[in-house]
Coordinates of C-alpha atoms and ligand atoms in Angstrom, one line a residue:
M134 CA -6.9 0.9 1.8
C135 CA -3.6 0.4 3.5
G136 CA -2.0 3.5 4.8
I137 CA 1.6 4.6 4.7
V138 CA 3.5 7.1 6.7
G139 CA 7.1 8.2 6.9
Y140 CA 9.3 10.6 8.8
V141 CA 12.8 12.0 8.4
G142 CA 14.2 14.8 10.6
S143 CA 15.9 15.2 13.9
K144 CA 13.2 13.9 16.2
S145 CA 12.7 10.3 17.2
A146 CA 10.7 8.7 14.4
L147 CA 8.9 6.0 16.5
D148 CA 6.1 8.0 18.1
I149 CA 5.5 10.0 15.0
L150 CA 5.1 6.8 13.0
L151 CA 2.8 5.2 15.5
E152 CA 0.7 8.3 15.9
G153 CA 0.5 8.6 12.1
L154 CA -0.6 5.0 11.8
T155 CA -3.2 5.4 14.6
N156 CA -4.7 8.2 12.5
L157 CA -4.6 6.0 9.4
E158 CA -6.1 3.0 11.0
Y159 CA -9.4 3.7 9.3
R160 CA -7.6 2.5 6.1
G161 CA -7.1 -1.0 7.4
Y162 CA -6.2 -3.0 10.4
D163 CA -5.1 -6.4 9.3
S164 CA -1.5 -5.8 10.3
A165 CA 0.9 -3.0 11.0
G166 CA 4.6 -2.5 10.7
I167 CA 7.5 0.0 10.8
A168 CA 11.0 0.2 9.5
V169 CA 13.6 2.4 11.2
N170 CA 17.3 2.9 10.9
V171 CA 18.9 2.4 14.3
E172 CA 22.6 3.2 14.4
G173 CA 23.1 2.6 10.7
K174 CA 21.0 -0.6 10.5
V175 CA 17.5 -1.0 9.0
E176 CA 15.2 -2.8 11.4
L177 CA 11.7 -4.0 10.8
Y178 CA 9.0 -4.4 13.4
K179 CA 5.7 -6.0 12.4
A180 CA 2.6 -7.4 14.0
E181 CA -0.5 -9.2 12.8
G182 CA -3.9 -7.6 13.6
K183 CA -4.6 -4.2 15.2
L184 CA -2.0 -1.5 15.6
Q185 CA -2.0 -2.1 19.3
N186 CA -0.1 -5.4 18.7
L187 CA 2.7 -3.4 17.0
K188 CA 2.6 -0.9 19.8
N189 CA 3.1 -3.6 22.3
I190 CA 6.2 -4.9 20.4
T191 CA 7.8 -1.5 20.0
T192 CA 7.1 -0.5 23.6
A193 CA 9.1 -3.4 24.8
K194 CA 12.1 -2.1 22.7
K195 CA 11.3 1.6 22.9
E196 CA 14.6 2.8 24.2
H197 CA 16.4 1.1 21.3
I198 CA 14.0 2.0 18.5
E199 CA 13.6 5.6 19.4
K200 CA 17.2 6.3 18.5
S201 CA 16.1 6.4 14.9
T202 CA 15.2 9.7 13.4
I203 CA 14.0 8.2 10.2
G204 CA 11.3 5.6 9.5
I205 CA 8.4 4.4 7.4
G206 CA 5.2 2.7 8.6
H207 CA 2.3 0.8 7.2
I208 CA -1.2 -0.2 8.2
R209 CA -2.6 -3.1 6.0
W210 CA -5.9 -4.1 4.5
A211 CA -4.9 -7.4 3.0
T212 CA -5.3 -8.0 -0.7
H213 CA -2.4 -10.4 -1.7
G214 CA -1.5 -12.8 1.0
A215 CA -3.2 -13.6 4.3
P216 CA -3.2 -11.0 7.0
N217 CA -0.3 -12.4 9.0
T218 CA 3.1 -11.0 10.3
V219 CA 5.1 -12.3 7.3
N220 CA 2.8 -10.5 4.9
A221 CA 2.8 -7.3 7.0
H222 CA 4.7 -4.4 5.6
P223 CA 7.5 -3.1 5.4
H224 CA 9.0 -5.6 3.0
S225 CA 12.6 -6.1 2.4
C226 CA 15.1 -7.7 0.0
N227 CA 17.6 -10.6 0.4
C228 CA 20.2 -8.5 2.3
G229 CA 17.6 -6.6 4.4
R230 CA 19.0 -3.2 3.5
V231 CA 15.9 -2.0 1.7
A232 CA 12.5 -1.4 3.4
V233 CA 9.3 -0.7 1.4
V234 CA 5.8 0.2 2.4
H235 CA 3.1 0.2 -0.2
N236 CA -0.6 1.1 -0.7
G237 CA -2.2 -0.3 -3.9
I238 CA -1.8 -3.4 -6.0
I239 CA 1.2 -4.3 -8.2
E240 CA -0.7 -6.0 -11.1
N241 CA 2.3 -7.6 -12.8
Y242 CA 3.8 -8.9 -9.6
K243 CA 3.7 -12.5 -10.7
E244 CA 5.8 -12.0 -13.8
L245 CA 8.2 -9.8 -11.8
R246 CA 8.5 -12.4 -9.1
V247 CA 9.4 -15.1 -11.6
K248 CA 12.1 -12.9 -13.1
L249 CA 13.5 -11.8 -9.7
E250 CA 13.5 -15.4 -8.4
K251 CA 15.6 -16.3 -11.4
D252 CA 18.0 -13.6 -10.4
G253 CA 18.3 -15.2 -6.9
C254 CA 15.8 -13.1 -4.9
V255 CA 14.3 -15.2 -2.1
F256 CA 10.7 -14.2 -1.4
K257 CA 9.4 -14.5 2.2
S258 CA 5.8 -13.3 1.8
Q259 CA 2.9 -13.9 -0.6
T260 CA 2.5 -10.2 -1.2
D261 CA 2.7 -8.2 -4.4
T262 CA 4.7 -5.6 -2.5
E263 CA 7.8 -7.7 -1.9
T264 CA 8.6 -7.6 -5.6
V265 CA 9.1 -3.8 -5.2
A266 CA 11.6 -4.3 -2.4
H267 CA 13.7 -6.8 -4.4
L268 CA 13.4 -4.7 -7.6
V269 CA 14.6 -1.5 -5.8
A270 CA 17.5 -3.5 -4.2
K271 CA 18.5 -4.8 -7.6
K272 CA 18.3 -1.3 -9.2
Y273 CA 20.2 0.2 -6.3
A274 CA 23.0 -2.4 -6.8
Q275 CA 23.3 -1.2 -10.4
T276 CA 23.0 2.6 -9.8
K277 CA 24.1 3.3 -6.2
D278 CA 21.4 6.0 -6.2
L279 CA 18.2 5.3 -4.3
T280 CA 16.0 7.9 -6.2
E281 CA 17.2 6.4 -9.5
A282 CA 16.6 2.9 -8.2
V283 CA 13.0 3.7 -7.3
R284 CA 12.5 5.6 -10.6
L285 CA 13.8 2.6 -12.6
A286 CA 11.7 0.2 -10.5
T287 CA 8.5 2.2 -11.2
K288 CA 9.1 1.9 -14.9
E289 CA 8.8 -1.9 -14.6
I290 CA 5.9 -2.1 -12.2
E291 CA 2.2 -1.9 -13.3
G292 CA -0.8 -1.1 -11.2
A293 CA -1.5 1.3 -8.4
Y294 CA 0.9 2.3 -5.8
A295 CA 2.0 4.8 -3.2
L296 CA 5.4 3.7 -2.0
A297 CA 7.9 4.9 0.6
V298 CA 11.4 3.4 0.5
I299 CA 14.4 3.6 2.7
H300 CA 17.9 2.0 2.2
Q301 CA 20.5 1.2 4.9
D302 CA 23.3 2.6 2.7
V303 CA 21.6 5.9 2.0
K304 CA 21.4 7.7 5.4
N305 CA 18.5 9.9 6.4
T306 CA 16.7 9.6 3.1
I307 CA 13.1 8.5 2.2
V308 CA 12.1 8.2 -1.5
A309 CA 8.4 8.1 -2.2
T310 CA 6.3 7.9 -5.3
R311 CA 2.7 7.3 -6.4
R312 CA 0.5 6.2 -9.2
N313 CA -3.3 6.0 -8.8
A314 CA -3.0 6.0 -5.0
P315 CA -2.9 9.0 -2.7
L316 CA 0.3 10.4 -1.2
L317 CA 1.4 13.7 0.3
V318 CA 4.5 15.2 1.8
G319 CA 4.2 17.2 5.0
I320 CA 6.8 19.9 5.4
G321 CA 8.2 20.8 8.8
E322 CA 11.3 22.7 9.9
N323 CA 14.3 20.5 8.9
E324 CA 12.0 17.6 8.7
Y325 CA 9.6 15.9 6.3
Y326 CA 6.7 13.6 6.6
V327 CA 5.1 11.4 4.0
A328 CA 1.6 9.9 4.3
S329 CA -1.4 8.4 2.5
D330 CA -3.7 11.0 4.1
V331 CA -3.8 14.2 6.1
P332 CA -4.7 12.8 9.5
A333 CA -1.3 11.1 9.8
I334 CA 0.6 14.4 9.7
I335 CA -1.8 17.2 10.6
K336 CA -0.7 17.3 14.2
Y337 CA 2.8 18.2 13.0
T338 CA 2.4 20.5 10.1
K339 CA -0.2 22.2 7.9
N340 CA 2.2 22.7 5.0
A341 CA 2.1 20.0 2.4
M342 CA 2.7 19.0 -1.1
Y343 CA 0.5 16.5 -2.9
L344 CA 2.3 14.2 -5.3
D345 CA 0.8 13.6 -8.7
D346 CA 1.0 10.3 -10.5
N347 CA 4.5 9.2 -11.5
Q348 CA 6.3 11.9 -9.5
I349 CA 9.1 10.8 -7.2
V350 CA 10.1 12.8 -4.2
T351 CA 13.4 12.4 -2.3
L352 CA 13.4 13.7 1.3
T353 CA 16.2 14.3 3.7
P354 CA 16.0 16.4 6.9
S355 CA 17.1 19.5 4.9
S356 CA 15.9 18.9 1.4
M357 CA 13.0 17.9 -0.8
K358 CA 13.6 17.1 -4.5
L359 CA 10.8 16.3 -6.9
I360 CA 11.3 14.6 -10.3
D361 CA 9.1 13.0 -12.9
I362 CA 9.4 9.4 -14.1
D363 CA 11.9 10.4 -16.7
G364 CA 14.1 12.0 -14.2
N365 CA 13.3 15.7 -15.0
S366 CA 13.1 18.1 -12.0
I367 CA 9.7 19.5 -11.5
S368 CA 8.5 22.5 -9.5
Q369 CA 6.8 21.9 -6.1
K370 CA 3.4 23.2 -5.2
I371 CA 3.1 23.7 -1.5
E372 CA -0.4 24.0 0.0
T373 CA -1.8 24.8 3.4
L374 CA -3.9 21.9 4.7
P375 CA -7.5 22.9 5.6
W376 CA -7.9 20.5 8.5
E377 CA -7.5 21.1 12.2
P378 CA -6.0 18.4 14.5
V379 CA -9.1 18.7 16.7
A380 CA -11.1 16.9 14.0
L381 CA -9.3 13.8 15.0
S382 CA -10.5 13.8 18.6
K383 CA -13.5 11.9 19.8
M384 CA -14.5 15.0 21.8
G385 CA -15.7 12.9 24.8
Y386 CA -17.8 10.5 22.7
K387 CA -17.1 6.8 23.2
H388 CA -16.7 6.3 19.4
F389 CA -16.0 8.4 16.4
M390 CA -19.2 7.1 14.9
L391 CA -21.3 8.5 17.7
K392 CA -19.5 11.8 17.5
E393 CA -20.0 12.0 13.8
I394 CA -23.7 11.1 14.0
H395 CA -24.0 14.0 16.5
E396 CA -22.2 16.4 14.1
Q397 CA -25.0 16.1 11.5
P398 CA -27.0 19.1 12.4
D399 CA -23.9 21.3 11.9
V400 CA -23.0 19.4 8.8
V401 CA -26.3 20.4 7.2
R402 CA -25.7 24.0 8.2
N403 CA -22.2 23.9 6.7
V404 CA -23.5 22.4 3.4
L405 CA -26.2 25.0 3.1
S406 CA -24.0 27.9 4.1
G407 CA -23.6 30.4 1.3
K408 CA -25.6 28.2 -1.1
L409 CA -29.1 28.5 0.3
R410 CA -29.5 31.8 2.0
A411 CA -33.3 32.3 2.1
I412 CA -36.4 30.6 0.9
D413 CA -37.1 33.3 -1.7
E414 CA -33.6 33.3 -3.0
K415 CA -32.2 31.0 -5.7
V416 CA -29.7 28.3 -4.8
I417 CA -26.1 29.4 -5.5
L418 CA -23.9 26.6 -6.8
N419 CA -20.9 28.3 -8.4
E420 CA -19.1 25.0 -8.3
V421 CA -21.2 23.7 -11.2
T422 CA -19.3 25.0 -14.2
L423 CA -21.8 23.8 -16.8
N424 CA -23.3 26.8 -18.4
R425 CA -27.1 27.4 -18.3
E426 CA -27.6 26.3 -21.9
S427 CA -25.7 23.0 -21.3
L428 CA -27.7 22.4 -18.1
K429 CA -31.0 23.0 -20.0
N430 CA -29.8 20.6 -22.8
L431 CA -28.9 17.7 -20.4
N432 CA -30.7 14.6 -21.7
R433 CA -29.6 12.3 -18.9
I434 CA -27.7 12.0 -15.7
Q435 CA -25.7 9.0 -14.7
I436 CA -24.5 8.7 -11.0
V437 CA -21.8 6.3 -10.0
A438 CA -20.8 5.5 -6.5
C439 CA -20.3 2.7 -4.0
G440 CA -21.7 1.7 -0.7
T441 CA -23.1 4.5 1.4
S442 CA -22.4 7.0 -1.3
L443 CA -24.4 4.9 -3.7
H444 CA -27.4 5.1 -1.3
A445 CA -27.0 8.9 -1.2
A446 CA -26.9 8.8 -5.0
M447 CA -30.2 6.9 -5.0
V448 CA -31.8 9.6 -3.0
G449 CA -30.3 12.1 -5.5
K450 CA -32.1 10.2 -8.3
Y451 CA -35.5 10.6 -6.7
I452 CA -35.0 14.3 -6.1
I453 CA -33.5 15.2 -9.5
E454 CA -36.2 13.2 -11.4
E455 CA -38.9 14.8 -9.3
L456 CA -37.7 18.4 -9.7
C457 CA -35.7 18.5 -12.9
D458 CA -37.5 16.2 -15.3
I459 CA -34.2 14.6 -16.3
P460 CA -33.9 10.8 -16.4
V461 CA -31.3 9.6 -13.8
D462 CA -29.5 6.3 -13.7
V463 CA -27.7 5.3 -10.6
E464 CA -25.2 2.4 -10.8
P465 CA -22.5 0.9 -8.6
S466 CA -19.2 2.1 -10.0
S467 CA -18.0 -1.5 -10.0
E468 CA -20.7 -2.5 -12.5
Y469 CA -20.6 0.7 -14.6
I470 CA -17.0 0.1 -15.6
Y471 CA -17.5 -3.4 -17.0
R472 CA -20.1 -2.7 -19.6
K473 CA -20.8 -0.4 -22.5
T474 CA -22.4 2.7 -21.1
V475 CA -24.2 5.0 -23.3
G476 CA -23.7 8.8 -23.0
D477 CA -22.4 11.8 -24.7
K478 CA -21.7 15.5 -24.1
N479 CA -25.3 16.0 -23.0
T480 CA -24.9 13.4 -20.3
L481 CA -23.9 14.6 -16.9
V482 CA -22.0 12.0 -15.0
I483 CA -21.9 12.5 -11.2
G484 CA -19.3 10.6 -9.1
V485 CA -20.1 10.5 -5.4
S486 CA -17.5 9.6 -2.9
Q487 CA -16.7 10.5 0.7
S488 CA -13.0 9.7 0.3
G489 CA -12.6 10.6 -3.4
E490 CA -10.2 7.7 -3.5
T491 CA -12.5 4.8 -4.3
A492 CA -10.8 3.0 -7.2
D493 CA -14.0 1.8 -8.8
T494 CA -15.6 5.2 -8.9
I495 CA -12.4 6.8 -10.1
T496 CA -12.3 4.4 -13.0
A497 CA -16.0 4.9 -13.8
V498 CA -15.6 8.7 -14.0
R499 CA -12.5 8.5 -16.1
Q500 CA -14.4 6.1 -18.4
A501 CA -17.2 8.6 -18.7
K502 CA -14.8 11.5 -19.2
S503 CA -13.1 9.9 -22.1
R504 CA -16.5 9.7 -23.8
G505 CA -17.0 13.4 -23.5
S506 CA -19.4 13.7 -20.6
H507 CA -19.2 16.5 -18.1
I508 CA -17.9 15.1 -14.8
L509 CA -19.3 16.4 -11.6
I510 CA -17.8 15.1 -8.4
V511 CA -19.5 15.2 -5.0
T512 CA -16.9 14.5 -2.4
N513 CA -15.8 15.2 1.1
R514 CA -12.2 15.4 0.0
P515 CA -11.6 18.2 -2.5
D516 CA -7.9 17.2 -2.2
S517 CA -8.5 13.7 -3.6
T518 CA -7.7 11.9 -6.8
M519 CA -11.3 11.9 -7.9
A520 CA -11.6 15.6 -7.3
R521 CA -8.8 16.1 -9.8
E522 CA -10.9 14.4 -12.5
A523 CA -13.8 16.9 -12.0
D524 CA -15.1 19.4 -14.5
S525 CA -17.3 20.6 -11.6
L526 CA -16.3 19.9 -8.1
V527 CA -18.9 20.1 -5.3
P528 CA -17.2 19.6 -1.9
V529 CA -19.7 18.5 0.7
N530 CA -17.8 19.9 3.7
A531 CA -18.7 17.3 6.3
G532 CA -15.3 17.5 7.9
I533 CA -13.0 14.6 8.3
E534 CA -14.8 11.4 8.9
V535 CA -12.8 8.8 10.9
S536 CA -15.3 6.1 11.6
V537 CA -15.3 3.4 8.9
A538 CA -19.1 3.4 8.8
A539 CA -20.0 6.6 7.0
T540 CA -22.7 8.7 8.6
K541 CA -22.2 12.5 8.4
S542 CA -20.7 12.3 4.9
Y543 CA -23.9 10.5 3.8
M544 CA -25.9 13.4 5.3
A545 CA -23.7 15.9 3.5
Q546 CA -24.0 14.1 0.2
V547 CA -27.8 13.9 0.4
I548 CA -28.1 17.6 1.3
S549 CA -25.8 18.4 -1.7
F550 CA -28.2 16.5 -3.9
Y551 CA -31.1 18.6 -2.7
L552 CA -29.1 21.8 -3.5
L553 CA -28.1 20.4 -6.9
A554 CA -31.6 19.4 -7.9
I555 CA -33.1 22.8 -6.8
Y556 CA -30.2 24.6 -8.7
I557 CA -30.9 22.7 -11.9
A558 CA -34.7 23.0 -11.5
E559 CA -34.4 26.8 -11.0
I560 CA -32.4 27.1 -14.2
K561 CA -34.6 24.8 -16.2
D562 CA -37.8 26.2 -14.6
S563 CA -38.9 22.6 -14.2
A564 CA -40.6 22.8 -10.8
S565 CA -43.1 25.2 -9.3
K566 CA -41.8 28.0 -7.1
S567 CA -44.0 26.8 -4.3
I568 CA -42.6 23.3 -4.3
L569 CA -39.1 24.6 -4.4
E570 CA -39.8 27.0 -1.6
K571 CA -41.3 24.3 0.5
I572 CA -38.2 22.1 0.1
K573 CA -35.9 25.1 0.9
R574 CA -37.9 25.9 4.0
E575 CA -37.6 22.3 5.2
L576 CA -33.8 22.3 4.5
I577 CA -33.3 25.4 6.5
I578 CA -35.2 24.0 9.6
L579 CA -33.7 20.5 9.1
P580 CA -30.8 21.0 11.6
Q581 CA -33.3 21.7 14.4
K582 CA -35.3 18.6 13.6
L583 CA -32.1 16.6 13.6
E584 CA -31.2 17.9 17.0
K585 CA -34.6 16.8 18.2
V586 CA -34.0 13.3 16.9
L587 CA -30.6 13.2 18.6
S588 CA -32.0 14.4 21.9
H589 CA -34.4 11.3 21.8
K590 CA -31.6 8.9 21.2
D591 CA -32.4 7.0 24.4
D592 CA -35.6 5.7 22.8
V593 CA -33.5 4.2 20.0
Q594 CA -31.1 2.7 22.5
I595 CA -34.0 0.9 24.2
C596 CA -35.2 -0.4 20.9
A597 CA -31.6 -1.5 20.1
R598 CA -31.3 -3.5 23.3
K599 CA -34.6 -5.3 22.5
F600 CA -33.5 -6.5 19.1
A601 CA -29.7 -6.8 19.5
N602 CA -29.7 -10.5 19.6
S603 CA -31.6 -11.0 16.3
K604 CA -29.8 -13.0 13.7
D605 CA -31.4 -11.2 10.8
F606 CA -33.1 -7.9 10.2
I607 CA -35.3 -6.6 7.5
F608 CA -35.9 -2.9 6.6
I609 CA -38.8 -2.0 4.4
A610 CA -39.7 1.3 2.7
R611 CA -41.0 2.7 -0.5
G612 CA -40.1 5.5 -2.8
I613 CA -37.6 8.1 -1.7
N614 CA -37.0 6.2 1.5
F615 CA -36.0 2.9 -0.2
P616 CA -32.4 4.1 -0.1
T617 CA -32.9 4.9 3.6
A618 CA -33.8 1.2 4.1
L619 CA -30.7 0.1 2.2
E620 CA -28.5 2.5 4.1
G621 CA -30.0 1.5 7.5
A622 CA -29.4 -2.2 6.6
L623 CA -25.8 -1.5 5.5
K624 CA -25.0 0.4 8.7
L625 CA -26.3 -2.5 10.8
K626 CA -24.4 -5.1 8.7
E627 CA -21.2 -3.2 8.8
I628 CA -20.8 -2.7 12.5
S629 CA -22.9 -5.5 14.1
Y630 CA -22.4 -8.2 11.5
I631 CA -26.2 -9.0 11.7
N632 CA -27.5 -10.1 8.3
A633 CA -29.7 -7.1 7.4
T634 CA -31.5 -6.4 4.1
G635 CA -33.5 -3.5 2.8
Y636 CA -36.5 -4.2 0.6
T637 CA -39.0 -2.0 -1.2
A638 CA -42.0 -2.8 0.9
G639 CA -44.1 -3.8 -2.1
E640 CA -41.5 -6.5 -3.0
L641 CA -41.8 -8.3 0.3
K642 CA -44.8 -10.4 -0.8
H643 CA -42.9 -11.5 -3.9
G644 CA -40.5 -13.7 -2.0
P645 CA -38.8 -12.3 1.1
I646 CA -42.1 -12.8 3.1
A647 CA -41.3 -16.5 3.2
M648 CA -38.5 -15.7 5.7
L649 CA -40.8 -14.1 8.2
D650 CA -41.5 -15.7 11.6
E651 CA -41.5 -14.7 15.2
S652 CA -37.7 -14.3 15.2
M653 CA -37.5 -11.8 12.4
P654 CA -37.6 -8.1 13.1
V655 CA -39.1 -6.0 10.3
L656 CA -38.4 -2.3 10.5
A657 CA -40.9 -0.2 8.5
I658 CA -39.8 3.3 7.5
L659 CA -43.3 4.8 7.6
M660 CA -42.9 8.5 6.8
K661 CA -46.1 10.5 6.0
G662 CA -46.8 11.0 2.3
K663 CA -47.8 9.3 -0.9
V664 CA -46.8 5.8 0.2
Y665 CA -47.6 5.8 3.9
D666 CA -50.8 3.7 3.6
K667 CA -49.2 1.3 1.3
I668 CA -46.3 0.6 3.6
L669 CA -48.7 0.3 6.5
S670 CA -50.5 -2.5 4.6
N671 CA -47.2 -4.2 3.9
A672 CA -46.4 -3.9 7.6
E673 CA -49.8 -5.6 8.4
E674 CA -48.9 -8.4 6.0
A675 CA -45.6 -8.9 7.8
K676 CA -47.3 -8.8 11.2
A677 CA -49.7 -11.5 10.0
R678 CA -46.7 -13.7 9.5
N679 CA -45.7 -13.1 13.2
A680 CA -42.7 -10.9 12.4
R681 CA -41.5 -8.6 15.2
M682 CA -42.5 -5.1 13.9
I683 CA -40.7 -1.9 14.4
A684 CA -41.8 1.5 13.0
L685 CA -39.7 4.5 12.2
T686 CA -42.3 7.2 11.7
D687 CA -43.2 10.9 11.8
S688 CA -46.9 10.0 12.4
E689 CA -48.5 10.4 15.8
D690 CA -51.3 7.9 14.9
V691 CA -52.0 5.9 18.1
K692 CA -53.3 3.0 16.1
L693 CA -49.7 2.2 15.2
D694 CA -49.2 1.0 18.8
D695 CA -51.2 -2.1 18.1
L696 CA -49.3 -3.1 15.0
F697 CA -45.7 -2.3 16.2
E698 CA -43.8 -3.7 19.1
S699 CA -41.5 -0.7 19.1
I700 CA -41.9 2.7 17.6
I701 CA -39.2 5.2 16.9
R702 CA -40.8 8.7 16.4
V703 CA -39.2 11.6 14.6
P704 CA -40.5 15.1 14.0
E705 CA -42.9 15.6 11.1
V706 CA -41.1 16.3 7.9
D707 CA -42.0 16.9 4.3
E708 CA -41.8 13.6 2.4
T709 CA -39.2 14.9 0.0
L710 CA -36.9 15.7 2.8
S711 CA -37.7 12.7 4.9
P712 CA -34.6 10.6 3.9
A713 CA -32.3 13.2 5.6
L714 CA -34.2 12.9 8.9
A715 CA -35.1 9.2 8.8
I716 CA -31.5 8.0 8.4
V717 CA -30.4 9.3 11.8
P718 CA -32.3 6.9 14.0
L719 CA -31.2 4.1 11.8
Q720 CA -27.5 5.1 12.3
L721 CA -28.1 5.2 16.0
L722 CA -29.9 1.9 16.0
A723 CA -27.0 0.2 14.3
Y724 CA -24.6 2.0 16.6
Y725 CA -26.3 0.9 19.8
I726 CA -26.8 -2.6 18.7
A727 CA -23.1 -3.0 17.8
E728 CA -22.1 -1.3 21.0
F729 CA -24.4 -3.6 23.0
L730 CA -22.9 -6.6 21.3
G731 CA -19.4 -5.3 22.1
K732 CA -18.3 -4.9 18.5
D733 CA -15.5 -2.7 17.3
V734 CA -17.7 0.1 16.2
D735 CA -15.2 2.4 14.5
Q736 CA -13.1 -0.4 12.9
P737 CA -15.4 -3.2 11.9
R738 CA -13.8 -6.4 10.8
N739 CA -12.7 -6.9 7.1
L740 CA -13.5 -3.3 6.2
A741 CA -11.4 -0.2 5.3
K742 CA -12.7 3.3 4.9
S743 CA -11.3 4.0 1.4
V744 CA -11.3 1.1 -1.0
T745 CA -8.4 2.0 -3.3
V746 CA -8.5 -1.4 -5.2
E747 CA -11.0 -2.4 -7.9
Ligands
AGP48 C1 -19.8 3.2 4.4 O1 -20.2 3.0 5.7 C2 -18.9 2.2 3.9 N1 -17.8 1.9 4.8 C3 -18.6 2.0 2.4 O2 -19.7 1.4 1.9 C4 -18.3 3.3 1.6 O3 -19.4 4.1 1.6 C5 -17.8 2.9 0.2 O4 -16.7 2.1 0.3 C6 -17.6 4.1 -0.7 O5 -16.6 4.9 -0.2 P1 -16.5 6.4 -0.7 O6 -17.7 7.2 -0.4 O7 -15.3 7.0 0.0 O8 -16.3 6.3 -2.2

């Protein structure tokens, strides 16, 4: 969370910074700011709230600001200090010559602040970041060298950071560094960019260098110098970025979320491509580097993840246990890291993350790694920090996901778990050929079924309008679709702010049923299979308490019409594959409710797409 961007070259920096921040807005939108150097003077422009507020301020002074060919920018998700203009980045020192933007948390900022205040530094904000600005200014006063000043400052700061720094006295120079927060440098012709993430720079260049922890880069229009924290020069590894700028367009959809929901049939095709070629062929998963013997010897699997990725992991647990006979524990990363977890070299630990930058999950996998477990990372960002921790890296290839509410990455993660489970089962010979072939067949035809669901989205829209003014929402399911209920509820909460909860249908009668009355919608995920009749009975129980009943089902049974006020029908699907199909109408339901209520669908309040703080 928080995004930083920087530019140094011969073009005007203003538009590049604002465009970069626009494409990083998914990382936070509590405030935004830029620092530029106009005619030899560092100037800061900041605004509380959405980036548009900053754009309004800079538009009014455009002619002046656009003279600067260097600048740094920031988009904030507040951690330390209220989301107001004073706490907005960039931050500066007493004399105003330094400007710093920061993503992360300076953990020892309190001690540093006390020391700096003793030395005469006057703090204006409540942020941890301002300590860095004062510290760099102090070190610069001693060394008269900005790179050295940043290097010495990073030796004193603890925590996580991606930093970009400019100084009024050091013309046309950005110094940037990172520790446990993402940062890359974009390389143009006689110009350089720095950014927290690819979308900020992909329009301008595909050549980039990812910084590693504790590396410091110094950029001028004509040079890029990379050193380590001890000041030694290090070689630069330039890569070609795999993204296309078009990935950042809404392609005619009103919101990124709607576009990303519609991309799911193709996402499934992408994930399967080259891995599942035919029903009678084995799944190919070369990314798994554990050898056959080690796979056969696995005695447990632990999966760590957060939010939507956690729900994908829960689906993964059902499939792996069903097909591979290996016990699987799924735990939120933020819980896993604060207790003694048991595991050894025969424990496979899977970290699941869209962004690959979620701090809790990174810590969890590092913890498991230090214990000797094999680390398998399922991520949409093979260029991420988490990916670098992987012994086995399984990229999910969903393409860049801009909407804060995850949709297509969930689909890609779930499909990856089917492939992983089949792959292990084929090695262990733990499931019958006919069962595996049935799942493979369903996987191959899943994109067509998803397309069918999407072509009936108007039905979901009608249902959304009917229930949009509900204060609360309950989702019930059993078995493999319990995670679907949780994910459906999470989507609704995130973007419409309606209090929604997913329950296992059997638990309803143990407490939550007390909440039911004529104002409470209960959405039952009623997919054909082992638990269909049981859920139907639970739905009857809810109906008897006057709840407003909605069914999401692949059954054509006309008797359902008496029980349910609204029915969302999807094509018939094998129970094992049903989570991949059933989630789509729930994503659409959340979308249409939020849209109907006029909420900010792609940038819901208080959220950020990648949560890089624990
Ligand atoms: C998804 O809609 C959420 N915004 C959020 O729960 C997210 O899934 C979670 O923060 C984990 O992110 P990750 O997958 O990038 O690790």
